[in-house]
Amino acid sequence: NAKNECTVLKAQTLEVAHVFARNDEEDAAIAGAGPSGGTPTDELLAVSTDSEYVAVTSGRGSVLVYNLEGKALHGALEVGAVVSFLCFENQRQHVLVGTANQQVLFYDLKTCALCRDLVGHSQQVAKRLNFISGAIQHLSCIKGKSDTFVMVNTVRGLCFANFKKPIKFAKGKESQHSARKRSRSHGLQLAARQGQNPRILPLEDPCLFACFLSEHSALIVECPWLKALKDVPKPIHRKRYGM
């Protein structure tokens, strides 16, 4: 809320169960966690699948993780960038942070430390997202026996990545002349090919929401452009050319 407090309510009665108020320890953690990028009324919050932990941003530049059972601060995530989305892994081993520069960062929940062995995948996700415009709208992560799948959606498309498999980027057969003039559309075609890791999936209509339901299914919500344009307010001034 506006007082920089995180309030926990009982689901059945909506009574206040606990209030995490900012203290000196949290202020010190926030000071070294990263730049501020938002306001106290524009924060993000995510709850672990077992409802034991909650992660909340502070000024969109730092992330605090609270232990709901112990009613105490568990740790702070040093992001170093403006946070655009938060989520927990389904097996509650990691906290995922989406940043304004299009990276997906993994943090170990026990230590609140960045998983540096996955930074390479995060950088590749950011590069692939450059092919589809828009900021990260939602993150979804599901972990299997030997795979860790992440799905990122922007308004213009999806990005799938398996953080447990090697990065793969197929190269098309080009001459030196065409390589010097490689177009953005050609790079998009390569990034969208089957077998890529990460892989881009452009969408024709705006994507409002996307998440995994299981290892083999996902929920994707799109809004047709014609419907989206109906909600656009009428212009204040209109000038027609070529009439």
PDB file of C-alpha atoms in Angstrom:
ATOM      1  CA  ASN A   1       0.000   0.000   0.000  1.00  0.00           C
ATOM      2  CA  ALA A   2       0.956   3.691   0.114  1.00  0.00           C
ATOM      3  CA  LYS A   3       2.678   3.136   3.468  1.00  0.00           C
ATOM      4  CA  ASN A   4       5.067   0.575   1.932  1.00  0.00           C
ATOM      5  CA  GLU A   5       3.348  -2.206   3.873  1.00  0.00           C
ATOM      6  CA  CYS A   6       2.456  -5.722   2.722  1.00  0.00           C
ATOM      7  CA  THR A   7      -0.838  -6.774   4.310  1.00  0.00           C
ATOM      8  CA  VAL A   8      -1.918 -10.435   4.570  1.00  0.00           C
ATOM      9  CA  LEU A   9      -5.650 -11.116   4.803  1.00  0.00           C
ATOM     10  CA  LYS A  10      -7.539 -14.275   5.754  1.00  0.00           C
ATOM     11  CA  ALA A  11      -9.197 -15.668   2.636  1.00  0.00           C
ATOM     12  CA  GLN A  12     -12.530 -16.570   4.272  1.00  0.00           C
ATOM     13  CA  THR A  13     -13.141 -13.519   6.459  1.00  0.00           C
ATOM     14  CA  LEU A  14     -10.834 -10.926   4.824  1.00  0.00           C
ATOM     15  CA  GLU A  15      -9.573 -10.060   8.296  1.00  0.00           C
ATOM     16  CA  VAL A  16      -6.020  -8.788   8.608  1.00  0.00           C
ATOM     17  CA  ALA A  17      -3.751 -11.702   9.536  1.00  0.00           C
ATOM     18  CA  HIS A  18      -0.438  -9.861   9.510  1.00  0.00           C
ATOM     19  CA  VAL A  19       1.158  -6.655   8.283  1.00  0.00           C
ATOM     20  CA  PHE A  20       4.745  -6.631   7.037  1.00  0.00           C
ATOM     21  CA  ALA A  21       5.885  -3.098   7.789  1.00  0.00           C
ATOM     22  CA  ARG A  22       9.160  -1.712   6.478  1.00  0.00           C
ATOM     23  CA  ASN A  23      11.988  -1.681   9.005  1.00  0.00           C
ATOM     24  CA  ASP A  24      15.695  -0.815   9.026  1.00  0.00           C
ATOM     25  CA  GLU A  25      16.656  -4.319   7.825  1.00  0.00           C
ATOM     26  CA  GLU A  26      14.390  -4.078   4.786  1.00  0.00           C
ATOM     27  CA  ASP A  27      15.491  -0.526   3.996  1.00  0.00           C
ATOM     28  CA  ALA A  28      19.107  -1.693   3.996  1.00  0.00           C
ATOM     29  CA  ALA A  29      18.241  -4.630   1.734  1.00  0.00           C
ATOM     30  CA  ILE A  30      16.354  -2.390  -0.676  1.00  0.00           C
ATOM     31  CA  ALA A  31      19.190   0.138  -0.803  1.00  0.00           C
ATOM     32  CA  GLY A  32      21.517  -2.451  -2.332  1.00  0.00           C
ATOM     33  CA  ALA A  33      19.016  -4.323  -4.461  1.00  0.00           C
ATOM     34  CA  GLY A  34      18.656  -1.999  -7.412  1.00  0.00           C
ATOM     35  CA  PRO A  35      17.176   1.200  -8.840  1.00  0.00           C
ATOM     36  CA  SER A  36      13.648   2.330  -8.190  1.00  0.00           C
ATOM     37  CA  GLY A  37      11.352   2.278 -11.185  1.00  0.00           C
ATOM     38  CA  GLY A  38       7.816   2.775  -9.909  1.00  0.00           C
ATOM     39  CA  THR A  39       5.572   4.182  -7.222  1.00  0.00           C
ATOM     40  CA  PRO A  40       4.267   2.600  -3.968  1.00  0.00           C
ATOM     41  CA  THR A  41       0.845   2.135  -5.613  1.00  0.00           C
ATOM     42  CA  ASP A  42       2.226   0.335  -8.662  1.00  0.00           C
ATOM     43  CA  GLU A  43       3.819  -2.753  -7.155  1.00  0.00           C
ATOM     44  CA  LEU A  44       3.962  -6.430  -8.124  1.00  0.00           C
ATOM     45  CA  LEU A  45       3.219  -9.421  -5.907  1.00  0.00           C
ATOM     46  CA  ALA A  46       3.522 -13.190  -6.318  1.00  0.00           C
ATOM     47  CA  VAL A  47       2.694 -16.047  -3.923  1.00  0.00           C
ATOM     48  CA  SER A  48       4.340 -19.482  -3.940  1.00  0.00           C
ATOM     49  CA  THR A  49       2.202 -22.492  -4.810  1.00  0.00           C
ATOM     50  CA  ASP A  50       2.166 -23.683  -1.190  1.00  0.00           C
ATOM     51  CA  SER A  51       1.364 -20.163   0.103  1.00  0.00           C
ATOM     52  CA  GLU A  52       4.454 -20.194   2.311  1.00  0.00           C
ATOM     53  CA  TYR A  53       6.322 -17.343   0.612  1.00  0.00           C
ATOM     54  CA  VAL A  54       5.340 -14.068  -0.995  1.00  0.00           C
ATOM     55  CA  ALA A  55       7.521 -11.877  -3.202  1.00  0.00           C
ATOM     56  CA  VAL A  56       6.729  -8.176  -3.545  1.00  0.00           C
ATOM     57  CA  THR A  57       8.465  -5.328  -5.337  1.00  0.00           C
ATOM     58  CA  SER A  58       9.430  -2.051  -3.717  1.00  0.00           C
ATOM     59  CA  GLY A  59       9.480   0.826  -6.164  1.00  0.00           C
ATOM     60  CA  ARG A  60       9.735  -1.778  -8.984  1.00  0.00           C
ATOM     61  CA  GLY A  61      13.515  -1.773  -8.454  1.00  0.00           C
ATOM     62  CA  SER A  62      13.914  -4.366  -5.705  1.00  0.00           C
ATOM     63  CA  VAL A  63      12.152  -7.551  -4.595  1.00  0.00           C
ATOM     64  CA  LEU A  64      11.494  -8.577  -0.988  1.00  0.00           C
ATOM     65  CA  VAL A  65      10.622 -12.189  -0.143  1.00  0.00           C
ATOM     66  CA  TYR A  66       8.578 -12.777   3.013  1.00  0.00           C
ATOM     67  CA  ASN A  67       7.987 -16.021   4.898  1.00  0.00           C
ATOM     68  CA  LEU A  68       4.256 -16.065   5.616  1.00  0.00           C
ATOM     69  CA  GLU A  69       4.442 -18.839   8.206  1.00  0.00           C
ATOM     70  CA  GLY A  70       7.310 -17.255  10.088  1.00  0.00           C
ATOM     71  CA  LYS A  71       5.911 -13.747   9.509  1.00  0.00           C
ATOM     72  CA  ALA A  72       9.374 -12.421   8.769  1.00  0.00           C
ATOM     73  CA  LEU A  73      11.546 -11.145   5.937  1.00  0.00           C
ATOM     74  CA  HIS A  74      13.180 -14.089   4.187  1.00  0.00           C
ATOM     75  CA  GLY A  75      15.521 -12.103   1.948  1.00  0.00           C
ATOM     76  CA  ALA A  76      15.931  -9.528  -0.814  1.00  0.00           C
ATOM     77  CA  LEU A  77      16.674 -10.147  -4.490  1.00  0.00           C
ATOM     78  CA  GLU A  78      19.382  -7.988  -6.074  1.00  0.00           C
ATOM     79  CA  VAL A  79      17.889  -7.366  -9.510  1.00  0.00           C
ATOM     80  CA  GLY A  80      19.733  -4.274 -10.740  1.00  0.00           C
ATOM     81  CA  ALA A  81      16.934  -3.386 -13.187  1.00  0.00           C
ATOM     82  CA  VAL A  82      13.309  -2.307 -13.212  1.00  0.00           C
ATOM     83  CA  VAL A  83      11.077  -5.316 -12.474  1.00  0.00           C
ATOM     84  CA  SER A  84       8.150  -5.941 -14.823  1.00  0.00           C
ATOM     85  CA  PHE A  85       6.866  -9.297 -13.543  1.00  0.00           C
ATOM     86  CA  LEU A  86       7.268 -11.876 -10.753  1.00  0.00           C
ATOM     87  CA  CYS A  87       6.373 -15.541 -10.368  1.00  0.00           C
ATOM     88  CA  PHE A  88       7.380 -18.653  -8.436  1.00  0.00           C
ATOM     89  CA  GLU A  89       8.406 -21.927 -10.013  1.00  0.00           C
ATOM     90  CA  ASN A  90       5.765 -24.620  -9.586  1.00  0.00           C
ATOM     91  CA  GLN A  91       8.052 -26.681  -7.323  1.00  0.00           C
ATOM     92  CA  ARG A  92       8.926 -23.573  -5.283  1.00  0.00           C
ATOM     93  CA  GLN A  93      12.679 -23.832  -5.781  1.00  0.00           C
ATOM     94  CA  HIS A  94      13.104 -20.561  -7.672  1.00  0.00           C
ATOM     95  CA  VAL A  95      11.686 -17.062  -7.956  1.00  0.00           C
ATOM     96  CA  LEU A  96      11.495 -15.736 -11.522  1.00  0.00           C
ATOM     97  CA  VAL A  97      11.871 -12.038 -12.220  1.00  0.00           C
ATOM     98  CA  GLY A  98      11.057 -10.385 -15.534  1.00  0.00           C
ATOM     99  CA  THR A  99      12.843  -7.085 -16.131  1.00  0.00           C
ATOM    100  CA  ALA A 100      12.149  -4.028 -18.272  1.00  0.00           C
ATOM    101  CA  ASN A 101      15.147  -4.925 -20.467  1.00  0.00           C
ATOM    102  CA  GLN A 102      13.361  -8.189 -21.358  1.00  0.00           C
ATOM    103  CA  GLN A 103      15.459 -10.595 -19.275  1.00  0.00           C
ATOM    104  CA  VAL A 104      14.109 -13.510 -17.243  1.00  0.00           C
ATOM    105  CA  LEU A 105      16.201 -14.027 -14.108  1.00  0.00           C
ATOM    106  CA  PHE A 106      16.161 -17.112 -11.858  1.00  0.00           C
ATOM    107  CA  TYR A 107      16.789 -16.696  -8.111  1.00  0.00           C
ATOM    108  CA  ASP A 108      17.319 -19.525  -5.653  1.00  0.00           C
ATOM    109  CA  LEU A 109      14.510 -19.288  -3.103  1.00  0.00           C
ATOM    110  CA  LYS A 110      16.601 -20.572  -0.192  1.00  0.00           C
ATOM    111  CA  THR A 111      19.504 -18.164  -0.629  1.00  0.00           C
ATOM    112  CA  CYS A 112      17.818 -15.391  -2.679  1.00  0.00           C
ATOM    113  CA  ALA A 113      20.928 -15.481  -4.899  1.00  0.00           C
ATOM    114  CA  LEU A 114      20.938 -15.143  -8.675  1.00  0.00           C
ATOM    115  CA  CYS A 115      21.353 -18.463 -10.525  1.00  0.00           C
ATOM    116  CA  ARG A 116      24.307 -17.374 -12.645  1.00  0.00           C
ATOM    117  CA  ASP A 117      24.437 -20.640 -14.584  1.00  0.00           C
ATOM    118  CA  LEU A 118      21.136 -19.614 -16.224  1.00  0.00           C
ATOM    119  CA  VAL A 119      22.133 -16.042 -17.102  1.00  0.00           C
ATOM    120  CA  GLY A 120      23.101 -17.102 -20.637  1.00  0.00           C
ATOM    121  CA  HIS A 121      19.578 -18.352 -21.279  1.00  0.00           C
ATOM    122  CA  SER A 122      18.176 -15.106 -19.844  1.00  0.00           C
ATOM    123  CA  GLN A 123      20.259 -13.040 -22.250  1.00  0.00           C
ATOM    124  CA  GLN A 124      19.097 -15.118 -25.199  1.00  0.00           C
ATOM    125  CA  VAL A 125      15.460 -14.664 -24.164  1.00  0.00           C
ATOM    126  CA  ALA A 126      16.030 -10.892 -24.202  1.00  0.00           C
ATOM    127  CA  LYS A 127      17.553 -11.080 -27.694  1.00  0.00           C
ATOM    128  CA  ARG A 128      14.692 -13.182 -29.061  1.00  0.00           C
ATOM    129  CA  LEU A 129      12.083 -10.857 -27.524  1.00  0.00           C
ATOM    130  CA  ASN A 130      13.535  -8.034 -29.600  1.00  0.00           C
ATOM    131  CA  PHE A 131      11.838  -9.656 -32.590  1.00  0.00           C
ATOM    132  CA  ILE A 132       8.393  -9.104 -31.052  1.00  0.00           C
ATOM    133  CA  SER A 133       7.675  -5.664 -29.648  1.00  0.00           C
ATOM    134  CA  GLY A 134       6.269  -4.929 -26.214  1.00  0.00           C
ATOM    135  CA  ALA A 135       7.293  -5.380 -22.604  1.00  0.00           C
ATOM    136  CA  ILE A 136       6.932  -8.650 -20.693  1.00  0.00           C
ATOM    137  CA  GLN A 137       3.287  -8.985 -19.668  1.00  0.00           C
ATOM    138  CA  HIS A 138       3.401 -12.336 -17.907  1.00  0.00           C
ATOM    139  CA  LEU A 139       5.760 -15.144 -16.931  1.00  0.00           C
ATOM    140  CA  SER A 140       4.900 -18.775 -16.427  1.00  0.00           C
ATOM    141  CA  CYS A 141       7.275 -21.542 -15.356  1.00  0.00           C
ATOM    142  CA  ILE A 142       6.779 -25.257 -14.966  1.00  0.00           C
ATOM    143  CA  LYS A 143       9.422 -27.778 -13.962  1.00  0.00           C
ATOM    144  CA  GLY A 144       9.423 -31.409 -15.035  1.00  0.00           C
ATOM    145  CA  LYS A 145      11.792 -34.296 -14.372  1.00  0.00           C
ATOM    146  CA  SER A 146      14.533 -33.056 -16.687  1.00  0.00           C
ATOM    147  CA  ASP A 147      13.157 -29.783 -18.073  1.00  0.00           C
ATOM    148  CA  THR A 148      12.365 -26.304 -16.822  1.00  0.00           C
ATOM    149  CA  PHE A 149      10.018 -24.587 -19.254  1.00  0.00           C
ATOM    150  CA  VAL A 150       9.450 -20.833 -19.212  1.00  0.00           C
ATOM    151  CA  MET A 151       6.825 -19.036 -21.274  1.00  0.00           C
ATOM    152  CA  VAL A 152       7.022 -15.269 -21.665  1.00  0.00           C
ATOM    153  CA  ASN A 153       4.310 -13.258 -23.339  1.00  0.00           C
ATOM    154  CA  THR A 154       4.314  -9.733 -24.668  1.00  0.00           C
ATOM    155  CA  VAL A 155       1.405  -8.101 -26.433  1.00  0.00           C
ATOM    156  CA  ARG A 156       2.743  -9.232 -29.812  1.00  0.00           C
ATOM    157  CA  GLY A 157       3.767 -12.837 -29.159  1.00  0.00           C
ATOM    158  CA  LEU A 158       5.247 -15.611 -27.019  1.00  0.00           C
ATOM    159  CA  CYS A 159       8.733 -16.803 -26.195  1.00  0.00           C
ATOM    160  CA  PHE A 160       9.339 -20.402 -25.061  1.00  0.00           C
ATOM    161  CA  ALA A 161      12.590 -21.451 -23.406  1.00  0.00           C
ATOM    162  CA  ASN A 162      13.845 -24.639 -21.771  1.00  0.00           C
ATOM    163  CA  PHE A 163      16.362 -23.483 -19.175  1.00  0.00           C
ATOM    164  CA  LYS A 164      17.662 -27.035 -18.704  1.00  0.00           C
ATOM    165  CA  LYS A 165      18.556 -27.551 -22.357  1.00  0.00           C
ATOM    166  CA  PRO A 166      21.408 -25.947 -24.334  1.00  0.00           C
ATOM    167  CA  ILE A 167      20.772 -22.755 -26.268  1.00  0.00           C
ATOM    168  CA  LYS A 168      20.145 -23.460 -29.944  1.00  0.00           C
ATOM    169  CA  PHE A 169      19.885 -21.060 -32.841  1.00  0.00           C
ATOM    170  CA  ALA A 170      19.736 -22.436 -36.383  1.00  0.00           C
ATOM    171  CA  LYS A 171      21.551 -20.437 -39.048  1.00  0.00           C
ATOM    172  CA  GLY A 172      20.113 -20.127 -42.492  1.00  0.00           C
ATOM    173  CA  LYS A 173      22.175 -20.619 -45.647  1.00  0.00           C
ATOM    174  CA  GLU A 174      23.104 -17.187 -46.898  1.00  0.00           C
ATOM    175  CA  SER A 175      25.663 -15.643 -49.204  1.00  0.00           C
ATOM    176  CA  GLN A 176      28.050 -13.002 -47.888  1.00  0.00           C
ATOM    177  CA  HIS A 177      26.081 -10.340 -49.727  1.00  0.00           C
ATOM    178  CA  SER A 178      22.758 -11.349 -48.171  1.00  0.00           C
ATOM    179  CA  ALA A 179      24.374 -11.753 -44.746  1.00  0.00           C
ATOM    180  CA  ARG A 180      25.377  -8.100 -44.792  1.00  0.00           C
ATOM    181  CA  LYS A 181      21.796  -7.155 -45.529  1.00  0.00           C
ATOM    182  CA  ARG A 182      20.059  -9.604 -43.249  1.00  0.00           C
ATOM    183  CA  SER A 183      16.641  -8.202 -42.479  1.00  0.00           C
ATOM    184  CA  ARG A 184      14.755  -8.239 -39.218  1.00  0.00           C
ATOM    185  CA  SER A 185      12.113 -10.488 -40.762  1.00  0.00           C
ATOM    186  CA  HIS A 186      14.755 -13.070 -41.636  1.00  0.00           C
ATOM    187  CA  GLY A 187      15.966 -13.126 -38.027  1.00  0.00           C
ATOM    188  CA  LEU A 188      12.397 -13.546 -36.853  1.00  0.00           C
ATOM    189  CA  GLN A 189      11.918 -16.514 -39.199  1.00  0.00           C
ATOM    190  CA  LEU A 190      15.013 -18.183 -37.745  1.00  0.00           C
ATOM    191  CA  ALA A 191      13.950 -17.498 -34.147  1.00  0.00           C
ATOM    192  CA  ALA A 192      10.489 -18.956 -34.841  1.00  0.00           C
ATOM    193  CA  ARG A 193      11.733 -22.239 -36.319  1.00  0.00           C
ATOM    194  CA  GLN A 194      10.887 -25.474 -34.570  1.00  0.00           C
ATOM    195  CA  GLY A 195      13.740 -26.717 -32.399  1.00  0.00           C
ATOM    196  CA  GLN A 196      14.937 -23.277 -31.341  1.00  0.00           C
ATOM    197  CA  ASN A 197      15.772 -22.684 -27.687  1.00  0.00           C
ATOM    198  CA  PRO A 198      14.479 -20.097 -26.940  1.00  0.00           C
ATOM    199  CA  ARG A 199      11.778 -20.050 -29.613  1.00  0.00           C
ATOM    200  CA  ILE A 200       9.573 -17.132 -30.649  1.00  0.00           C
ATOM    201  CA  LEU A 201       5.902 -17.516 -31.578  1.00  0.00           C
ATOM    202  CA  PRO A 202       4.508 -14.291 -33.107  1.00  0.00           C
ATOM    203  CA  LEU A 203       0.742 -13.814 -32.778  1.00  0.00           C
ATOM    204  CA  GLU A 204      -1.605 -11.963 -35.123  1.00  0.00           C
ATOM    205  CA  ASP A 205      -3.784 -10.569 -32.319  1.00  0.00           C
ATOM    206  CA  PRO A 206      -2.695  -8.924 -29.034  1.00  0.00           C
ATOM    207  CA  CYS A 207      -1.877 -11.462 -26.314  1.00  0.00           C
ATOM    208  CA  LEU A 208      -3.401 -10.506 -22.973  1.00  0.00           C
ATOM    209  CA  PHE A 209      -2.341 -13.513 -20.896  1.00  0.00           C
ATOM    210  CA  ALA A 210      -0.493 -16.822 -21.199  1.00  0.00           C
ATOM    211  CA  CYS A 211       0.388 -19.507 -18.660  1.00  0.00           C
ATOM    212  CA  PHE A 212       1.181 -23.220 -18.456  1.00  0.00           C
ATOM    213  CA  LEU A 213      -1.567 -25.584 -17.332  1.00  0.00           C
ATOM    214  CA  SER A 214       0.725 -28.630 -17.463  1.00  0.00           C
ATOM    215  CA  GLU A 215       3.857 -29.782 -19.264  1.00  0.00           C
ATOM    216  CA  HIS A 216       1.769 -30.398 -22.392  1.00  0.00           C
ATOM    217  CA  SER A 217      -0.863 -27.638 -22.309  1.00  0.00           C
ATOM    218  CA  ALA A 218      -1.107 -23.881 -21.891  1.00  0.00           C
ATOM    219  CA  LEU A 219      -3.778 -21.197 -21.648  1.00  0.00           C
ATOM    220  CA  ILE A 220      -3.415 -18.270 -24.082  1.00  0.00           C
ATOM    221  CA  VAL A 221      -5.855 -15.336 -24.085  1.00  0.00           C
ATOM    222  CA  GLU A 222      -5.892 -13.095 -27.162  1.00  0.00           C
ATOM    223  CA  CYS A 223      -7.906 -10.007 -28.025  1.00  0.00           C
ATOM    224  CA  PRO A 224      -8.847  -9.501 -31.699  1.00  0.00           C
ATOM    225  CA  TRP A 225      -7.613  -6.213 -33.148  1.00  0.00           C
ATOM    226  CA  LEU A 226     -11.125  -5.229 -34.227  1.00  0.00           C
ATOM    227  CA  LYS A 227     -12.357  -5.541 -30.656  1.00  0.00           C
ATOM    228  CA  ALA A 228      -9.326  -3.685 -29.310  1.00  0.00           C
ATOM    229  CA  LEU A 229      -9.903  -0.796 -31.728  1.00  0.00           C
ATOM    230  CA  LYS A 230     -13.506  -0.430 -30.547  1.00  0.00           C
ATOM    231  CA  ASP A 231     -12.215   0.462 -27.070  1.00  0.00           C
ATOM    232  CA  VAL A 232      -9.918   3.193 -28.411  1.00  0.00           C
ATOM    233  CA  PRO A 233     -11.431   6.627 -27.649  1.00  0.00           C
ATOM    234  CA  LYS A 234     -12.286   8.959 -30.495  1.00  0.00           C
ATOM    235  CA  PRO A 235      -9.467  11.313 -31.494  1.00  0.00           C
ATOM    236  CA  ILE A 236      -9.536  14.927 -30.346  1.00  0.00           C
ATOM    237  CA  HIS A 237      -8.616  16.090 -33.835  1.00  0.00           C
ATOM    238  CA  ARG A 238      -8.567  14.260 -37.141  1.00  0.00           C
ATOM    239  CA  LYS A 239      -7.032  15.365 -40.438  1.00  0.00           C
ATOM    240  CA  ARG A 240      -7.388  13.310 -43.578  1.00  0.00           C
ATOM    241  CA  TYR A 241      -4.728  13.371 -46.281  1.00  0.00           C
ATOM    242  CA  GLY A 242      -5.087  12.622 -49.979  1.00  0.00           C
ATOM    243  CA  MET A 243      -8.815  13.326 -50.113  1.00  0.00           C
TER     244      MET A 243
END
